[in-house]
PDB file of C-alpha atoms in Angstrom:
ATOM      1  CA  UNK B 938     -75.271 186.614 -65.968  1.00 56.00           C
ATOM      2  CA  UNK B 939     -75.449 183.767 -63.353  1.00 50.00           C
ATOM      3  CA  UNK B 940     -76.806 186.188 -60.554  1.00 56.00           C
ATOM      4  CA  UNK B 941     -79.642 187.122 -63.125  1.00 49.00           C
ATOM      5  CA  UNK B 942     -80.662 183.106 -63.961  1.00 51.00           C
ATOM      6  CA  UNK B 943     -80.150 182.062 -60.367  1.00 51.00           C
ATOM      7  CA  UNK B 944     -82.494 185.095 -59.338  1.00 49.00           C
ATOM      8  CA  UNK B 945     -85.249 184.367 -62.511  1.00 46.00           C
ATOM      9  CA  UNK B 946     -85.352 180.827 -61.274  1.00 49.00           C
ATOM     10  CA  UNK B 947     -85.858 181.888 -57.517  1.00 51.00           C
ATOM     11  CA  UNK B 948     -88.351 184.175 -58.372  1.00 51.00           C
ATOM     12  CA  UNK B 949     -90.338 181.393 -60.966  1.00 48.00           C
ATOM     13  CA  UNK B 950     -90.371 178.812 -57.627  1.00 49.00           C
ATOM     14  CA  UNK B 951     -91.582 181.510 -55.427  1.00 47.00           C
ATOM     15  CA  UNK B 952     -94.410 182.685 -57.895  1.00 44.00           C
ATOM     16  CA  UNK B 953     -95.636 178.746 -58.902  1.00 45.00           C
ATOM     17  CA  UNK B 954     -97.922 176.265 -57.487  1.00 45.00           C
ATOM     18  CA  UNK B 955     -96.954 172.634 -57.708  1.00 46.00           C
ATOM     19  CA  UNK B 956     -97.576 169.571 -56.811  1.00 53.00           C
ATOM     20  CA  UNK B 957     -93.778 168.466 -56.029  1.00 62.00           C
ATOM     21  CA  UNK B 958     -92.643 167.166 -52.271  1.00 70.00           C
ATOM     22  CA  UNK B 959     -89.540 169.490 -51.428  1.00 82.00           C
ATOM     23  CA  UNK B 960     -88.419 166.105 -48.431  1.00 86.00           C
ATOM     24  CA  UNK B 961     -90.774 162.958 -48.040  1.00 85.00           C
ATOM     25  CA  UNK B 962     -88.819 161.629 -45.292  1.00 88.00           C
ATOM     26  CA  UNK B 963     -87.606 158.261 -44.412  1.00 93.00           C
ATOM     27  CA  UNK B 964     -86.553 156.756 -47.983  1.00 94.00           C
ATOM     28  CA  UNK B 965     -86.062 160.893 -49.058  1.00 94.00           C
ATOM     29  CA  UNK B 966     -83.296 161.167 -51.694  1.00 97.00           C
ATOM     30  CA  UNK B 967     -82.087 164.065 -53.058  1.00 96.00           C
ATOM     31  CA  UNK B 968     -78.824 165.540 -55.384  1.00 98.00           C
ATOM     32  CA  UNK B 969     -77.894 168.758 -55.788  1.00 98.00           C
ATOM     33  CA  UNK B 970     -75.223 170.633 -57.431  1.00 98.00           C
ATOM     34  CA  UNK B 971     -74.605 174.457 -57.286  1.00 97.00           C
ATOM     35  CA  UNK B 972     -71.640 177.090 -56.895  1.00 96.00           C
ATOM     36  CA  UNK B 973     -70.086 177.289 -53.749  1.00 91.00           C
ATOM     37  CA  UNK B 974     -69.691 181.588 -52.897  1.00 84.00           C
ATOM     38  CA  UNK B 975     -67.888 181.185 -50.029  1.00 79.00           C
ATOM     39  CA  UNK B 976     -66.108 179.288 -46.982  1.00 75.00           C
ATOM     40  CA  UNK B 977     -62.716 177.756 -48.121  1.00 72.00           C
ATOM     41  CA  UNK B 978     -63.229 179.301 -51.089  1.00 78.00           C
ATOM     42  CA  UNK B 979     -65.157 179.828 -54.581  1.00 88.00           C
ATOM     43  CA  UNK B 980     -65.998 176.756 -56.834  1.00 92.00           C
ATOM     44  CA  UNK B 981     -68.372 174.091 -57.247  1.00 95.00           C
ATOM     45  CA  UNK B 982     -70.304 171.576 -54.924  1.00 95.00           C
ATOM     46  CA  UNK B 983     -72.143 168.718 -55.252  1.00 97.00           C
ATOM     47  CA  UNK B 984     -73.935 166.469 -52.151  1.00 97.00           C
ATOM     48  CA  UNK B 985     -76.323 163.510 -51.533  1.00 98.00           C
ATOM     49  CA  UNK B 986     -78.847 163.011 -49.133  1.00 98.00           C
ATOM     50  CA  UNK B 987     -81.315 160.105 -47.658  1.00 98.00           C
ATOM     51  CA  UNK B 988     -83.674 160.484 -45.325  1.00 97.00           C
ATOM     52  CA  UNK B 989     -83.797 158.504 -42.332  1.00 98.00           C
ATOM     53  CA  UNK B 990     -86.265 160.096 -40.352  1.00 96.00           C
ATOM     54  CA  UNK B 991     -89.232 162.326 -40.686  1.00 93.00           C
ATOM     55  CA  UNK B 992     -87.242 165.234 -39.543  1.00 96.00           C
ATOM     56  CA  UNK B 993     -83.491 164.044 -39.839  1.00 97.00           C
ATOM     57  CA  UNK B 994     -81.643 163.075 -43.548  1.00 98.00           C
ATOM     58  CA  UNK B 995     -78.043 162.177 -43.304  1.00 98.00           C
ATOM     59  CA  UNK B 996     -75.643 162.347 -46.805  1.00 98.00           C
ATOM     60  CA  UNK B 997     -72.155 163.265 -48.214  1.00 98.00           C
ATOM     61  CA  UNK B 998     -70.470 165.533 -50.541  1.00 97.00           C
ATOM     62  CA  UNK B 999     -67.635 167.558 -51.542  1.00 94.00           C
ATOM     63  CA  UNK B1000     -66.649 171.112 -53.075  1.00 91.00           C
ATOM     64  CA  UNK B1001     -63.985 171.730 -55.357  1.00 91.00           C
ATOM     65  CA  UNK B1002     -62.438 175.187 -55.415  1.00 88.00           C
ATOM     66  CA  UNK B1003     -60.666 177.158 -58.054  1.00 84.00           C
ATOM     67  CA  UNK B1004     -58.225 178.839 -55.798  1.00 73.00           C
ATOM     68  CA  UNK B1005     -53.957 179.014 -56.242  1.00 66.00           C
ATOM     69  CA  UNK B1006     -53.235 176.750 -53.377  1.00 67.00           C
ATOM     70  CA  UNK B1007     -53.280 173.589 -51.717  1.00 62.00           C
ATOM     71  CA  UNK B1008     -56.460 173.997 -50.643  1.00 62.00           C
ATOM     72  CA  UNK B1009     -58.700 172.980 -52.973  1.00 82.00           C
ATOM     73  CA  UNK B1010     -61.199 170.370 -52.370  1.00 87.00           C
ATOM     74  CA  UNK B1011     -63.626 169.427 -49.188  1.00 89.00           C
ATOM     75  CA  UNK B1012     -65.234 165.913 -48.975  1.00 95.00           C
ATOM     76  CA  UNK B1013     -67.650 165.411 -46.007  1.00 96.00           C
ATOM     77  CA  UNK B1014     -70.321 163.827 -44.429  1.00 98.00           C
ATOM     78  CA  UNK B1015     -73.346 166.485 -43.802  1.00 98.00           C
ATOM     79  CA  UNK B1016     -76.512 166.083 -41.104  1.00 98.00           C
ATOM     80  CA  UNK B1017     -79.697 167.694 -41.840  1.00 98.00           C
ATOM     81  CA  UNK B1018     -82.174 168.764 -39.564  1.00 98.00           C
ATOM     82  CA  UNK B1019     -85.828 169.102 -41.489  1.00 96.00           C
ATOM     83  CA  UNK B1020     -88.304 171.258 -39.930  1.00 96.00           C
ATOM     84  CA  UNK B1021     -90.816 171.375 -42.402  1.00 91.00           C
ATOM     85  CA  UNK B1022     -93.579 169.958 -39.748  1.00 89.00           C
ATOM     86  CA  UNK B1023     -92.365 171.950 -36.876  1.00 91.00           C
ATOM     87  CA  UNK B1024     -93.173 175.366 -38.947  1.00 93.00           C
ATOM     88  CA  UNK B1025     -95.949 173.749 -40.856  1.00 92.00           C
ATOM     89  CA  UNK B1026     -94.474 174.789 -43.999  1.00 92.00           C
ATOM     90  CA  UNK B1027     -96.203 174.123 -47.826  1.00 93.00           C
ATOM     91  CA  UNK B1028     -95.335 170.658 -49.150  1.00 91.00           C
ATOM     92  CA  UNK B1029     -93.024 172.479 -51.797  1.00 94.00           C
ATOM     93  CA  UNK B1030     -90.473 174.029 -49.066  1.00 96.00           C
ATOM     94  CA  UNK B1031     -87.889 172.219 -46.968  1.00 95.00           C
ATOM     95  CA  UNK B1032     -85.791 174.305 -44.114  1.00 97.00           C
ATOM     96  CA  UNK B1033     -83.114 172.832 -42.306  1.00 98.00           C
ATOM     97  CA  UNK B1034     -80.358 173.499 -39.959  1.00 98.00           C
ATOM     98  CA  UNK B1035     -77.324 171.748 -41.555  1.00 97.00           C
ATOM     99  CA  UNK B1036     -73.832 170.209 -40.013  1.00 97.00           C
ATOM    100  CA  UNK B1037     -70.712 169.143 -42.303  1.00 95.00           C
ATOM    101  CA  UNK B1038     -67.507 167.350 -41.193  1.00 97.00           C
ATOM    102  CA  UNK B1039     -65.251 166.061 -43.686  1.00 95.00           C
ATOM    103  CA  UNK B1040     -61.247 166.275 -44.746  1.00 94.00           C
ATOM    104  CA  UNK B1041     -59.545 168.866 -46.637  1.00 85.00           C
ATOM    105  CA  UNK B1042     -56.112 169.141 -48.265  1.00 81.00           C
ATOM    106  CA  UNK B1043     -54.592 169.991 -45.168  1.00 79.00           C
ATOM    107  CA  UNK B1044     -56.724 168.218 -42.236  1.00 87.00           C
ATOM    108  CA  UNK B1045     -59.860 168.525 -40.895  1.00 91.00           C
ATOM    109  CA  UNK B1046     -62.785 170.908 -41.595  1.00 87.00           C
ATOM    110  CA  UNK B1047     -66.561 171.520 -40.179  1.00 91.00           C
ATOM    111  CA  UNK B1048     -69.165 173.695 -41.527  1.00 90.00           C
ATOM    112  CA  UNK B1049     -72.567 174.513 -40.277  1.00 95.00           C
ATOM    113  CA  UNK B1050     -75.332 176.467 -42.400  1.00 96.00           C
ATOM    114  CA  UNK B1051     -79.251 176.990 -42.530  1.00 98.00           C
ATOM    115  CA  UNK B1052     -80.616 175.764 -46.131  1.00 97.00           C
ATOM    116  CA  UNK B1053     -83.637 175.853 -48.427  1.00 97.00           C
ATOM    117  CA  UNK B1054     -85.225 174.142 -50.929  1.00 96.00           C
ATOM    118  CA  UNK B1055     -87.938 175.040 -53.311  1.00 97.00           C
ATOM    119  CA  UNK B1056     -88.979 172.429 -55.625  1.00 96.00           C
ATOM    120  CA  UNK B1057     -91.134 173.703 -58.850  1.00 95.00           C
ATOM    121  CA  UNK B1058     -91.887 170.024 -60.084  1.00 95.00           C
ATOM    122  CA  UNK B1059     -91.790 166.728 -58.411  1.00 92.00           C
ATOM    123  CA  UNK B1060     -88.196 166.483 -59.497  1.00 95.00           C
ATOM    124  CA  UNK B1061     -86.483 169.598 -60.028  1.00 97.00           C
ATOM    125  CA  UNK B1062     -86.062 172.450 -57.689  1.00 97.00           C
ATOM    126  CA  UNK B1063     -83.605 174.432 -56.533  1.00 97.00           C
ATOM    127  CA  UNK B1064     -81.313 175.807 -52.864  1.00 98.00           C
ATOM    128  CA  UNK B1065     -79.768 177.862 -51.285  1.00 97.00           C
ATOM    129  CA  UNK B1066     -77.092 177.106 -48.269  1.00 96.00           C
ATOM    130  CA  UNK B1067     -75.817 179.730 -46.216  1.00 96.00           C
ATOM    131  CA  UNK B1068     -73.396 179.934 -43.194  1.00 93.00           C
ATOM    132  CA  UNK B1069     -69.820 179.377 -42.739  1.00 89.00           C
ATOM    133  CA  UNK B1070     -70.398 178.875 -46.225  1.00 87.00           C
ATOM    134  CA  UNK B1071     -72.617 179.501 -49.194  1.00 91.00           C
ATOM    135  CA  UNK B1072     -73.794 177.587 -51.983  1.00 95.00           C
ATOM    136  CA  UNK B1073     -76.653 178.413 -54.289  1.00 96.00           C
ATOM    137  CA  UNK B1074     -77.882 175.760 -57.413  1.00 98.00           C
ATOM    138  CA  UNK B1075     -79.965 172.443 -58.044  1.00 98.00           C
ATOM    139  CA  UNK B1076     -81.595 169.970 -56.100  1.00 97.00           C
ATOM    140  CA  UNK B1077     -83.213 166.800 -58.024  1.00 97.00           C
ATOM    141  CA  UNK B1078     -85.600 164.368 -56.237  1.00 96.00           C
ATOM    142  CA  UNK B1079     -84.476 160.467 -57.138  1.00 93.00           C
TER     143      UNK B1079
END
């Protein structure tokens, strides 16, 4: 039942035309919260981003995992690389390389991953994250 409502609302953002800004730049600020499908594990995530320059946004976050062990949570600090001028894309679409580095239960842990963003109004839209792990949900524009 998720799969289906995660694909519907994929498939409304790819099918509308809007007016929203998917990253601004300097000042940007975004939230999003989603399902994390892989990496340490399955659960839920949740990150913040600002934008410092036109093509660079810096933020935080953290996943929380339902899993058995110790291993549960990740809190980090996350680097994104915007190339939404480099490949000209429409004002609605953001692409961008992505770096985490944080602490886990037991020590230290990195990620890296290429994400997306499709925004069908000016302050909804949604994302997809995929690399060493996977997350797939919401992203709001503050």
């Amino acid at each position: 039942m998720v799969k289906k409502i995660i694909l519907l609302v994929l498939f409304i953002g790819f099918v509308s035309f809007t007016n929203a800004q998917a990253y601004n730049g300097q000042g940007d600020q975004k939230v999003q919260i989603g399902i994390n499908a892989f990496g340490y594990g399955t659960g839920i995530t949740g990150s913040y981003d600002y934008g410092v320059l036109d093509w660079l946004s810096v933020g935080a976050g953290g996943n929380f995992y339902w899993s058995n062990d110790n291993d549960n949570f990740f809190i980090f600090g996350r680097v994104n690389f915007h190339l939404n001028d480099v490949l000209d894309l429409p004002y609605n679409m953001d692409l961008y390389p992505t770096v985490r580095v944080g602490g886990r239960n037991d020590g230290f842990g990195i990620g890296a991953g290429l994400g997306y963003r499709y925004f069908f109004t000016d302050k909804i839209g949604a994302y997809a994250e995929l690399g060493s792990y996977g997350s797939l949900g919401v992203s709001i524009n503050l």
